[in-house]
PDB file of C-alpha atoms and ligand atoms in Angstrom:
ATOM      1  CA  UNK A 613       0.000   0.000   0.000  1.00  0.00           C
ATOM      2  CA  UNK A 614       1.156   3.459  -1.189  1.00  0.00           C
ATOM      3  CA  UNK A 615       1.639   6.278   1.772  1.00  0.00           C
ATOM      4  CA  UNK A 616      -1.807   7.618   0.703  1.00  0.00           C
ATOM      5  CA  UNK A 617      -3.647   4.537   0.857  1.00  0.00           C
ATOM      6  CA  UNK A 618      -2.465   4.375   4.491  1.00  0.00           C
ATOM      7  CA  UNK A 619      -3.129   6.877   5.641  1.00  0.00           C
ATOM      8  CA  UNK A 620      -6.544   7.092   3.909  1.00  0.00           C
ATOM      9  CA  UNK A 621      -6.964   3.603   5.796  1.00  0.00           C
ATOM     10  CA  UNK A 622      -6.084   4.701   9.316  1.00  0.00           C
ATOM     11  CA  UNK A 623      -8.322   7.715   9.026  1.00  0.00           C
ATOM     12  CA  UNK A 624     -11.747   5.394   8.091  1.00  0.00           C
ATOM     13  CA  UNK A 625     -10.517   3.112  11.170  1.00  0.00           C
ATOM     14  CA  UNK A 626     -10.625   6.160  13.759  1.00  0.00           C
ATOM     15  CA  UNK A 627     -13.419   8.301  15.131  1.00  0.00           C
ATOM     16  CA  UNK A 628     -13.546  11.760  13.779  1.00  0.00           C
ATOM     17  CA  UNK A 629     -12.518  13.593  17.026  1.00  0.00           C
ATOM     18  CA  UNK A 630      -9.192  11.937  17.216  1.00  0.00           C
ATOM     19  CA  UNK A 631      -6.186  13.611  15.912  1.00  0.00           C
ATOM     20  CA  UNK A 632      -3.895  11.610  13.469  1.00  0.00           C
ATOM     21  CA  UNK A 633      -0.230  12.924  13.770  1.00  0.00           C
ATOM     22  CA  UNK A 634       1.604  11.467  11.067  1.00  0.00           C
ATOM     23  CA  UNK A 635       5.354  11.001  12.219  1.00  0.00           C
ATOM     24  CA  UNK A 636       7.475  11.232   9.350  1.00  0.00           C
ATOM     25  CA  UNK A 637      10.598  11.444  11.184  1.00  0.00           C
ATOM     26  CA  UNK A 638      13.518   9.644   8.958  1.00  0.00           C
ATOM     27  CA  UNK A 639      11.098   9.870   5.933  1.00  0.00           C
ATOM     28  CA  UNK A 640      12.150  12.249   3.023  1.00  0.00           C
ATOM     29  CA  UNK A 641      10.098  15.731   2.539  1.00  0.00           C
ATOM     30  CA  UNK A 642       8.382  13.833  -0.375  1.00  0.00           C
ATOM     31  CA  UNK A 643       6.368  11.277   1.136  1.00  0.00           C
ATOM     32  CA  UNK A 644       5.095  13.921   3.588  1.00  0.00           C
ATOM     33  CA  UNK A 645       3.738  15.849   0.439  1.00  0.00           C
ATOM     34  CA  UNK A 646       2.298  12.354  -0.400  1.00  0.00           C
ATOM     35  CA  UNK A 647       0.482  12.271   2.848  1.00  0.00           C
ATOM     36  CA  UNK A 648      -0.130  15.976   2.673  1.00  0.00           C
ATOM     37  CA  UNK A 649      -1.829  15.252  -0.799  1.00  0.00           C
ATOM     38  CA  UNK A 650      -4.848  13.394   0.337  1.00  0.00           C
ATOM     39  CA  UNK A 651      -5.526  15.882   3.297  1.00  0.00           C
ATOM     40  CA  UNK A 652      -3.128  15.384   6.000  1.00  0.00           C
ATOM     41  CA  UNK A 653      -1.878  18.262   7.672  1.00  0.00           C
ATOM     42  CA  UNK A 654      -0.582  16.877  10.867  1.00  0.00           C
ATOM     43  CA  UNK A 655       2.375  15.906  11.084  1.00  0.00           C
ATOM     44  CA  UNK A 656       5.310  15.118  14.290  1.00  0.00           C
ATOM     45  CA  UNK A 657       9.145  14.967  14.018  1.00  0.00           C
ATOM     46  CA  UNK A 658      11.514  13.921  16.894  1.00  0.00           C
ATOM     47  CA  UNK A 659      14.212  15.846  15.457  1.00  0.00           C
ATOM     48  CA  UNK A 660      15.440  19.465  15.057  1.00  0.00           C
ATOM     49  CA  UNK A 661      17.290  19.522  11.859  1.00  0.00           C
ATOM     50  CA  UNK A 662      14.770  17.236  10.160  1.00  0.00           C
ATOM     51  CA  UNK A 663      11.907  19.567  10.927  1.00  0.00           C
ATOM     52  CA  UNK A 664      13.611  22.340   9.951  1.00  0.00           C
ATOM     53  CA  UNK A 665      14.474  21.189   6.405  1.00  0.00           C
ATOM     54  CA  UNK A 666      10.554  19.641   5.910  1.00  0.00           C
ATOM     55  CA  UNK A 667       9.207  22.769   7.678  1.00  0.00           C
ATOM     56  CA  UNK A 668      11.112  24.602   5.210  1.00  0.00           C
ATOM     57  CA  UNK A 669      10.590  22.540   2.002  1.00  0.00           C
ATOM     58  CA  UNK A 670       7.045  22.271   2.879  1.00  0.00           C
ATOM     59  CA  UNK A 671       3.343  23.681   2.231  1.00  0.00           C
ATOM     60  CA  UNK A 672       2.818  26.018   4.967  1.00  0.00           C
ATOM     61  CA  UNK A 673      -0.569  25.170   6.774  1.00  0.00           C
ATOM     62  CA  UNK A 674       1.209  21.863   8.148  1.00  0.00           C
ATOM     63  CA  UNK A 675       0.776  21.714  11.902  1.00  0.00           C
ATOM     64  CA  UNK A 676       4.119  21.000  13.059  1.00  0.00           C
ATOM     65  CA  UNK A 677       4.256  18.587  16.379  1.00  0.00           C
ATOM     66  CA  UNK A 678       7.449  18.194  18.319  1.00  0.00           C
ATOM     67  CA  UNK A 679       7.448  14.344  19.609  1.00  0.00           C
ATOM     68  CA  UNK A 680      11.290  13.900  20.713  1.00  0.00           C
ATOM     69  CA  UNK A 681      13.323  14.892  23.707  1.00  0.00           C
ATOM     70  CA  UNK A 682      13.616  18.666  23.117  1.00  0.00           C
ATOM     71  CA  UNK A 683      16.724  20.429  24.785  1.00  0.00           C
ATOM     72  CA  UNK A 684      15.875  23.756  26.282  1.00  0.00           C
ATOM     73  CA  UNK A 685      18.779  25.519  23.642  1.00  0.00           C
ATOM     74  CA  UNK A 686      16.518  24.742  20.845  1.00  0.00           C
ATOM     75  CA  UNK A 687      13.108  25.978  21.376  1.00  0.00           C
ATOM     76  CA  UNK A 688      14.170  29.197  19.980  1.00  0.00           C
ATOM     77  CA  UNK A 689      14.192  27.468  16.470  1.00  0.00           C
ATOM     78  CA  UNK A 690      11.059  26.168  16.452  1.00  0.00           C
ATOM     79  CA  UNK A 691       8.719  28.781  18.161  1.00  0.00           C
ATOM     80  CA  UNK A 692       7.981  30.667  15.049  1.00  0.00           C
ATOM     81  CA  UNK A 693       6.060  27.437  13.901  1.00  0.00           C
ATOM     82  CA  UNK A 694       5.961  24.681  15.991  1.00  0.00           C
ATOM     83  CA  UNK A 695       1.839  24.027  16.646  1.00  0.00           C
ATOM     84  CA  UNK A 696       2.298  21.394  20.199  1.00  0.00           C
ATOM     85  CA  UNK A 697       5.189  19.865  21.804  1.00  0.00           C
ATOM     86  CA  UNK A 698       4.108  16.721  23.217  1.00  0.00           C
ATOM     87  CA  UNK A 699       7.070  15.966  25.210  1.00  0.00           C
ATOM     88  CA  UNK A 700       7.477  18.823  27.988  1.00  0.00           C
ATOM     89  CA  UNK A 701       8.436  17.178  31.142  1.00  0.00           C
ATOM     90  CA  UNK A 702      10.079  20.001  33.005  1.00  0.00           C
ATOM     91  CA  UNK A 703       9.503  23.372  34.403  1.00  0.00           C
ATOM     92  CA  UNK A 704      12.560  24.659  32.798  1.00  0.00           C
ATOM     93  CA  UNK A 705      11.805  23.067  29.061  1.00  0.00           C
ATOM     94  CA  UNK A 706       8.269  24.960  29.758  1.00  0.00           C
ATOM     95  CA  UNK A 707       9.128  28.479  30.761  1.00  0.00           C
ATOM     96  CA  UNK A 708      11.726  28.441  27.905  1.00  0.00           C
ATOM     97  CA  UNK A 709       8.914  27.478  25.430  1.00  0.00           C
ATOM     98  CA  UNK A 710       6.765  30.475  27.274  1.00  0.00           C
ATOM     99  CA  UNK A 711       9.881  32.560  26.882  1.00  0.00           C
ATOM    100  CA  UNK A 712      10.494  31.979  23.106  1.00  0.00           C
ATOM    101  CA  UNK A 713       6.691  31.717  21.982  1.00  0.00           C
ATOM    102  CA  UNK A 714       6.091  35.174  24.033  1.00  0.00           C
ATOM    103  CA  UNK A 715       8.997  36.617  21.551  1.00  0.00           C
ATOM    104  CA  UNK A 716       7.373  35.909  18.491  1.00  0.00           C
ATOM    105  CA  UNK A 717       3.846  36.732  19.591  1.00  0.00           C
ATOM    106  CA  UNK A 718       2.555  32.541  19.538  1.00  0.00           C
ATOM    107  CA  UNK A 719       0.798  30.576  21.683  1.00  0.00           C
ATOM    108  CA  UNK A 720       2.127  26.978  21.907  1.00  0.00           C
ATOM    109  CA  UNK A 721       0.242  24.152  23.021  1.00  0.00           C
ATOM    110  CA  UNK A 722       2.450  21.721  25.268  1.00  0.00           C
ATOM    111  CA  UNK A 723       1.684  18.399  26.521  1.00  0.00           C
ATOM    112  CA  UNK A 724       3.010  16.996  29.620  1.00  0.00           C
ATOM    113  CA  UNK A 725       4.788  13.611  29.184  1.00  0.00           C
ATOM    114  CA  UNK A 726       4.118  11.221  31.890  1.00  0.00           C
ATOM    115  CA  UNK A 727       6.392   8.122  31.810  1.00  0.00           C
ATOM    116  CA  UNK A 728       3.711   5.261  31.907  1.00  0.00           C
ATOM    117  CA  UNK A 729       6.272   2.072  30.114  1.00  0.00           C
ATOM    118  CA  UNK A 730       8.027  -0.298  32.153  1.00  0.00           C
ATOM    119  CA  UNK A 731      11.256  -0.191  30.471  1.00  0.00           C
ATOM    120  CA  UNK A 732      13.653   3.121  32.409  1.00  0.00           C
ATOM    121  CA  UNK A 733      13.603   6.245  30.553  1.00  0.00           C
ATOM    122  CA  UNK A 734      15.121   9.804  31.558  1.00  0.00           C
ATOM    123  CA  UNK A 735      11.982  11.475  30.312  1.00  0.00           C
ATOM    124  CA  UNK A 736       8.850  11.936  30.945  1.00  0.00           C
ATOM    125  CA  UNK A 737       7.486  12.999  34.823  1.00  0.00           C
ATOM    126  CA  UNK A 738       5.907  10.020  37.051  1.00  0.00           C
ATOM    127  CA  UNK A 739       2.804  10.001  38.266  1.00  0.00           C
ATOM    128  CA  UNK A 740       4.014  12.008  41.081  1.00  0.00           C
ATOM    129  CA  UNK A 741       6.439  14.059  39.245  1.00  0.00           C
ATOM    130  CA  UNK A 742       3.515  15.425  37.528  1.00  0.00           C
ATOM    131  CA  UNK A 743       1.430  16.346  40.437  1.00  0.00           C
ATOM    132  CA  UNK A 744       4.057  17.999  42.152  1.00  0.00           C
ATOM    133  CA  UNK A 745       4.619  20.127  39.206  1.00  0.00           C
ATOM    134  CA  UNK A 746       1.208  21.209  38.501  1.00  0.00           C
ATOM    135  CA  UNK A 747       0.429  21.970  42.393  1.00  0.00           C
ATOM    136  CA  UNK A 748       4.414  23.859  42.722  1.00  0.00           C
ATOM    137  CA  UNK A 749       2.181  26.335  40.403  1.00  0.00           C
ATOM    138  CA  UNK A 750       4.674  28.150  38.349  1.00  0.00           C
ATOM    139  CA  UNK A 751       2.983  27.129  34.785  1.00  0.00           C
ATOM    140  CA  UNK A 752      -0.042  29.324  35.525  1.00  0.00           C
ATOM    141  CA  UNK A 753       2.072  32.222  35.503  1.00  0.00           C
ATOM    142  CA  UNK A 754       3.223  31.192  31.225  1.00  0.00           C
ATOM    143  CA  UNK A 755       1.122  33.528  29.118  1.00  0.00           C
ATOM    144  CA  UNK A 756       2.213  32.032  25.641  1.00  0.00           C
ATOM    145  CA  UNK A 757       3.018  28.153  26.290  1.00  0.00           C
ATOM    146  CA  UNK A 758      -0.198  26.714  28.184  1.00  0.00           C
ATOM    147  CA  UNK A 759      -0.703  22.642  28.555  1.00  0.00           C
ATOM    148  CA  UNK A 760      -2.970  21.153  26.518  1.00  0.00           C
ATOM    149  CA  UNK A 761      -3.023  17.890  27.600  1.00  0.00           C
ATOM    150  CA  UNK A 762      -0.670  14.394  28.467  1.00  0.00           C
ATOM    151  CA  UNK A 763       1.102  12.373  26.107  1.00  0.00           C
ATOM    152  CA  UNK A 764       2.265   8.844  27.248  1.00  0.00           C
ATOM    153  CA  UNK A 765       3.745   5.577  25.550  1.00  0.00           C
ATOM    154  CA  UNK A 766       3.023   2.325  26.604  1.00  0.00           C
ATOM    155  CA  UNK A 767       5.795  -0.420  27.308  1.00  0.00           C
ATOM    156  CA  UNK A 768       7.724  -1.897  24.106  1.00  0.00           C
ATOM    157  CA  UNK A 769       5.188  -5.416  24.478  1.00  0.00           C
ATOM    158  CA  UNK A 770       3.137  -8.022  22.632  1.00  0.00           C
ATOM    159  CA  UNK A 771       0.939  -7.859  25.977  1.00  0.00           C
ATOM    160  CA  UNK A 772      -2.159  -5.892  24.815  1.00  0.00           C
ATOM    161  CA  UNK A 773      -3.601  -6.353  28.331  1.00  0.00           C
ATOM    162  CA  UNK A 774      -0.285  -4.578  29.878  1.00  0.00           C
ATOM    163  CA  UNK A 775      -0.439  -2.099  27.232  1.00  0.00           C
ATOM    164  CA  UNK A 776      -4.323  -1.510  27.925  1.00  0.00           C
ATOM    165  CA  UNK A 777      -3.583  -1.239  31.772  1.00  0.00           C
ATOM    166  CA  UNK A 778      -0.830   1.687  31.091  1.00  0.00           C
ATOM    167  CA  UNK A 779      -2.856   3.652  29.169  1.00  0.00           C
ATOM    168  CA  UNK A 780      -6.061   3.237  31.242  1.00  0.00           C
ATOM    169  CA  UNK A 781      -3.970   4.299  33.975  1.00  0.00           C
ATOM    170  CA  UNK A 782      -2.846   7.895  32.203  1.00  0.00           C
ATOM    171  CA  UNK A 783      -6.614   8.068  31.616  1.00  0.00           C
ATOM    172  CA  UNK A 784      -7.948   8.058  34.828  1.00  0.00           C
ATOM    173  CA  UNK A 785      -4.731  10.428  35.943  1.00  0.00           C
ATOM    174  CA  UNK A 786      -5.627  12.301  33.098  1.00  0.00           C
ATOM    175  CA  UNK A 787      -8.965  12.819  34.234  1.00  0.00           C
ATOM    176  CA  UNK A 788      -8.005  13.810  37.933  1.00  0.00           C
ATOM    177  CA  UNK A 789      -5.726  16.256  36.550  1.00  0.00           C
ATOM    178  CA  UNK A 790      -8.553  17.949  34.323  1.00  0.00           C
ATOM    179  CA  UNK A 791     -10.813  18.341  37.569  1.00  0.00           C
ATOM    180  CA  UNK A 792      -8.164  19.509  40.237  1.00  0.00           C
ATOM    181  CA  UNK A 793      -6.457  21.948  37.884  1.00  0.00           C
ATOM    182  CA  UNK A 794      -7.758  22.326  34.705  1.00  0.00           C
ATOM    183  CA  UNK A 795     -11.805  22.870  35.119  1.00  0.00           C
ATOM    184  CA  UNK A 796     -12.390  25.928  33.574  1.00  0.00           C
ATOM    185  CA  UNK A 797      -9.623  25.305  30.838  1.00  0.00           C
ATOM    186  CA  UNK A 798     -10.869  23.622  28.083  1.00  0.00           C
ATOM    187  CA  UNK A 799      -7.409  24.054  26.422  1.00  0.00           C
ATOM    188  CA  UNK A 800      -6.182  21.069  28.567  1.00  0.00           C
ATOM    189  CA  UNK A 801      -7.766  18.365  26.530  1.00  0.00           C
ATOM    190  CA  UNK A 802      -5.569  16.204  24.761  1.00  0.00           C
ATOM    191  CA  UNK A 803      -4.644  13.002  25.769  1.00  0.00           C
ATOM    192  CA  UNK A 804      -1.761  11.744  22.888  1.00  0.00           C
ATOM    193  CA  UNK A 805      -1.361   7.897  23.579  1.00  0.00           C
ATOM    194  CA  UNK A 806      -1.190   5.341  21.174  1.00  0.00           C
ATOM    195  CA  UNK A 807       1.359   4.517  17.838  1.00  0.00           C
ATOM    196  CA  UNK A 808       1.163   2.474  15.070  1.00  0.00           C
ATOM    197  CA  UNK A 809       1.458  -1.144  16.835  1.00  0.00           C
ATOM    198  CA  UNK A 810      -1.293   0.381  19.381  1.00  0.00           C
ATOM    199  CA  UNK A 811      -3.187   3.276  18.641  1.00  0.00           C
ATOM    200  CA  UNK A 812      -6.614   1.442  18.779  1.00  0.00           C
ATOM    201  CA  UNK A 813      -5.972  -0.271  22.032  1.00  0.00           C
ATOM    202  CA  UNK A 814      -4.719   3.504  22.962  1.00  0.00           C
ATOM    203  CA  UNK A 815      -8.469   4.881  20.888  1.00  0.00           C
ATOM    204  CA  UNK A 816     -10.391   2.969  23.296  1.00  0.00           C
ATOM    205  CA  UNK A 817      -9.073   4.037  26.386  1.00  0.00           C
ATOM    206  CA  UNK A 818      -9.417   7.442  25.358  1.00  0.00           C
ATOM    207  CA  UNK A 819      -7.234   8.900  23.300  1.00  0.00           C
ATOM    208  CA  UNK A 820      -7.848  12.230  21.588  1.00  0.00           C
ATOM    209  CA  UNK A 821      -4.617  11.954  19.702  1.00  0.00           C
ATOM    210  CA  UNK A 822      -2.539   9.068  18.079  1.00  0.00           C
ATOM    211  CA  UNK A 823       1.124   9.594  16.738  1.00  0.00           C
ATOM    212  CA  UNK A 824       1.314   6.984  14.362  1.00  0.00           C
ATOM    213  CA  UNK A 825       4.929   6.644  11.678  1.00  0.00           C
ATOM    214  CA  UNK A 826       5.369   3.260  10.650  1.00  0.00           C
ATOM    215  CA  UNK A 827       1.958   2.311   9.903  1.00  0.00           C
ATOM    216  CA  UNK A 828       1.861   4.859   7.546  1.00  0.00           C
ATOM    217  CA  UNK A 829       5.065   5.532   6.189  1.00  0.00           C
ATOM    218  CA  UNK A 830       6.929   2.018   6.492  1.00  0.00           C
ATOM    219  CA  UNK A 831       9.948   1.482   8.087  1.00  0.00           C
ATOM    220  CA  UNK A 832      12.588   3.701   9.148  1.00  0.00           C
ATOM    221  CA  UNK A 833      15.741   3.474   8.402  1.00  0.00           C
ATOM    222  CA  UNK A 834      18.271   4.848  10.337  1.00  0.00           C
TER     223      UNK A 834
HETATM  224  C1  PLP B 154       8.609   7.417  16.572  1.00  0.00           C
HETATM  225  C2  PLP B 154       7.535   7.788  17.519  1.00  0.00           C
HETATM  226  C3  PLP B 154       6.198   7.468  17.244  1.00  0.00           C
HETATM  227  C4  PLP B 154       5.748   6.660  16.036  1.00  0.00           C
HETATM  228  O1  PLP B 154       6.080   5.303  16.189  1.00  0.00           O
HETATM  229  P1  PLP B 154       5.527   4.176  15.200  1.00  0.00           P
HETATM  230  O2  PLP B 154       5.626   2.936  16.003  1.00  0.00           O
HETATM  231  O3  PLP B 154       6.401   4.183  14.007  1.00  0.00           O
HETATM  232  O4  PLP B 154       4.115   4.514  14.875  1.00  0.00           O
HETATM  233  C5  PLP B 154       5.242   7.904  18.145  1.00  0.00           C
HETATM  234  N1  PLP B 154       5.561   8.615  19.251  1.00  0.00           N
HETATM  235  C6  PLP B 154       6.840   8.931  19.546  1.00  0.00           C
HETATM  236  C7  PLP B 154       7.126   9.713  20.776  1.00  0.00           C
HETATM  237  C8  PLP B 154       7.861   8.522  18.704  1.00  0.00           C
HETATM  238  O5  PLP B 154       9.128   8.832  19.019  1.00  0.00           O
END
């Protein structure tokens, strides 16, 4: 099947209110205008240099997502264009991207990454890391970065049930969250979970975004 034809295919398989995020990071600038040519227009990279070149090379009404680790020295880059960065997971990363969006007169919607997987990582905020950030405060002082949401991925498994569990877990956190800080904000509303070998486990459980590469543009080489 042609890049089109999946993506065409994913989109009749998932309810209209989620978000599709094509990840095209490692694929050439072409196939992205492939996707872009039957109506996609969202699309995440995981890497500075690669966005920069597609961002550049590219029609501009793409929303851009940021889905890598994303060093505070680099935000700078990106604010002019960058739509959501689904992997903030510090307070320092955040007022950075308030800092730099507040320079070119953007608003930038950033997702809090909450380390769900089983396998050790050095991103993403527990459970409790989270909390403790959102009651220390300090985000509701940003003016031009504002959190939209949580983005989690499930551990590297052929166990759907363990997979299931994780991201049932970020949804009831998820929920708590909305109600103890977010309950006037409709902004925070996205829950990104879910990727090609899991999205509609991930739809299911309540996902309002997937981030989905391989499924649509094959495998990357790298
Ligand atoms: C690469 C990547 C994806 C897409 O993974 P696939 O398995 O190819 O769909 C999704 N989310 C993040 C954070 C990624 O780094």
């Amino acid at each position: 099947m042609s890049v089109s034809d999946n993506i065409l295919s994913i989109k009749n398989d998932i309810p209209d209110h989620v978000k599709l995020v094509a990840v095209s990071k490692f694929h050439p600038a072409d196939v992205v205008q492939q996707a872009y040519s039957v109506g996609q227009r969202i699309f995440g990279e995981s890497r500075m240099q690669e966005l920069e070149k597609k961002y550049t090379a590219l029609p501009k009404d793409i929303e851009w997502h940021f889905i890598g680790h994303l060093q505070t020295n680099k935000v700078r880059t990106i604010a002019p264009y960058i739509h959501t960065i689904h992997s903030v997971d510090s307070w320092k990363l955040l007022s950075e991207i308030d800092k730099q969006a507040s320079a070119v007169g953007r608003s930038i919607c950033c997702l809090l990454e909450v380390h769900i997987a089983q396998e050790e990582s050095k991103y993403g905020l527990s459970y409790d890391e989270c909390i403790r950030f959102l009651s220390e405060g300090l985000w509701k002082d940003c003016k031009h970065a504002y959190i939209g949401g949580l983005m989690g991925m499930a551990t590297y498994t052929d166990d759907k049930d363990q997979i299931r569990s994780e991201f049932k877990g970020l949804k009831l956190f998820f929920d708590e969250i909305k109600d103890s800080y977010f309950p006037e904000d409709s902004r925070f509303s996205e829950l990104s979970i879910g990727m090609s070998g899991d999205y509609l486990i991930a739809i299911e459980e309540g996902a309002t975004m997937i981030r989905v590469g391989s499924s649509i543009f094959g495998e990357r080489e790298y």
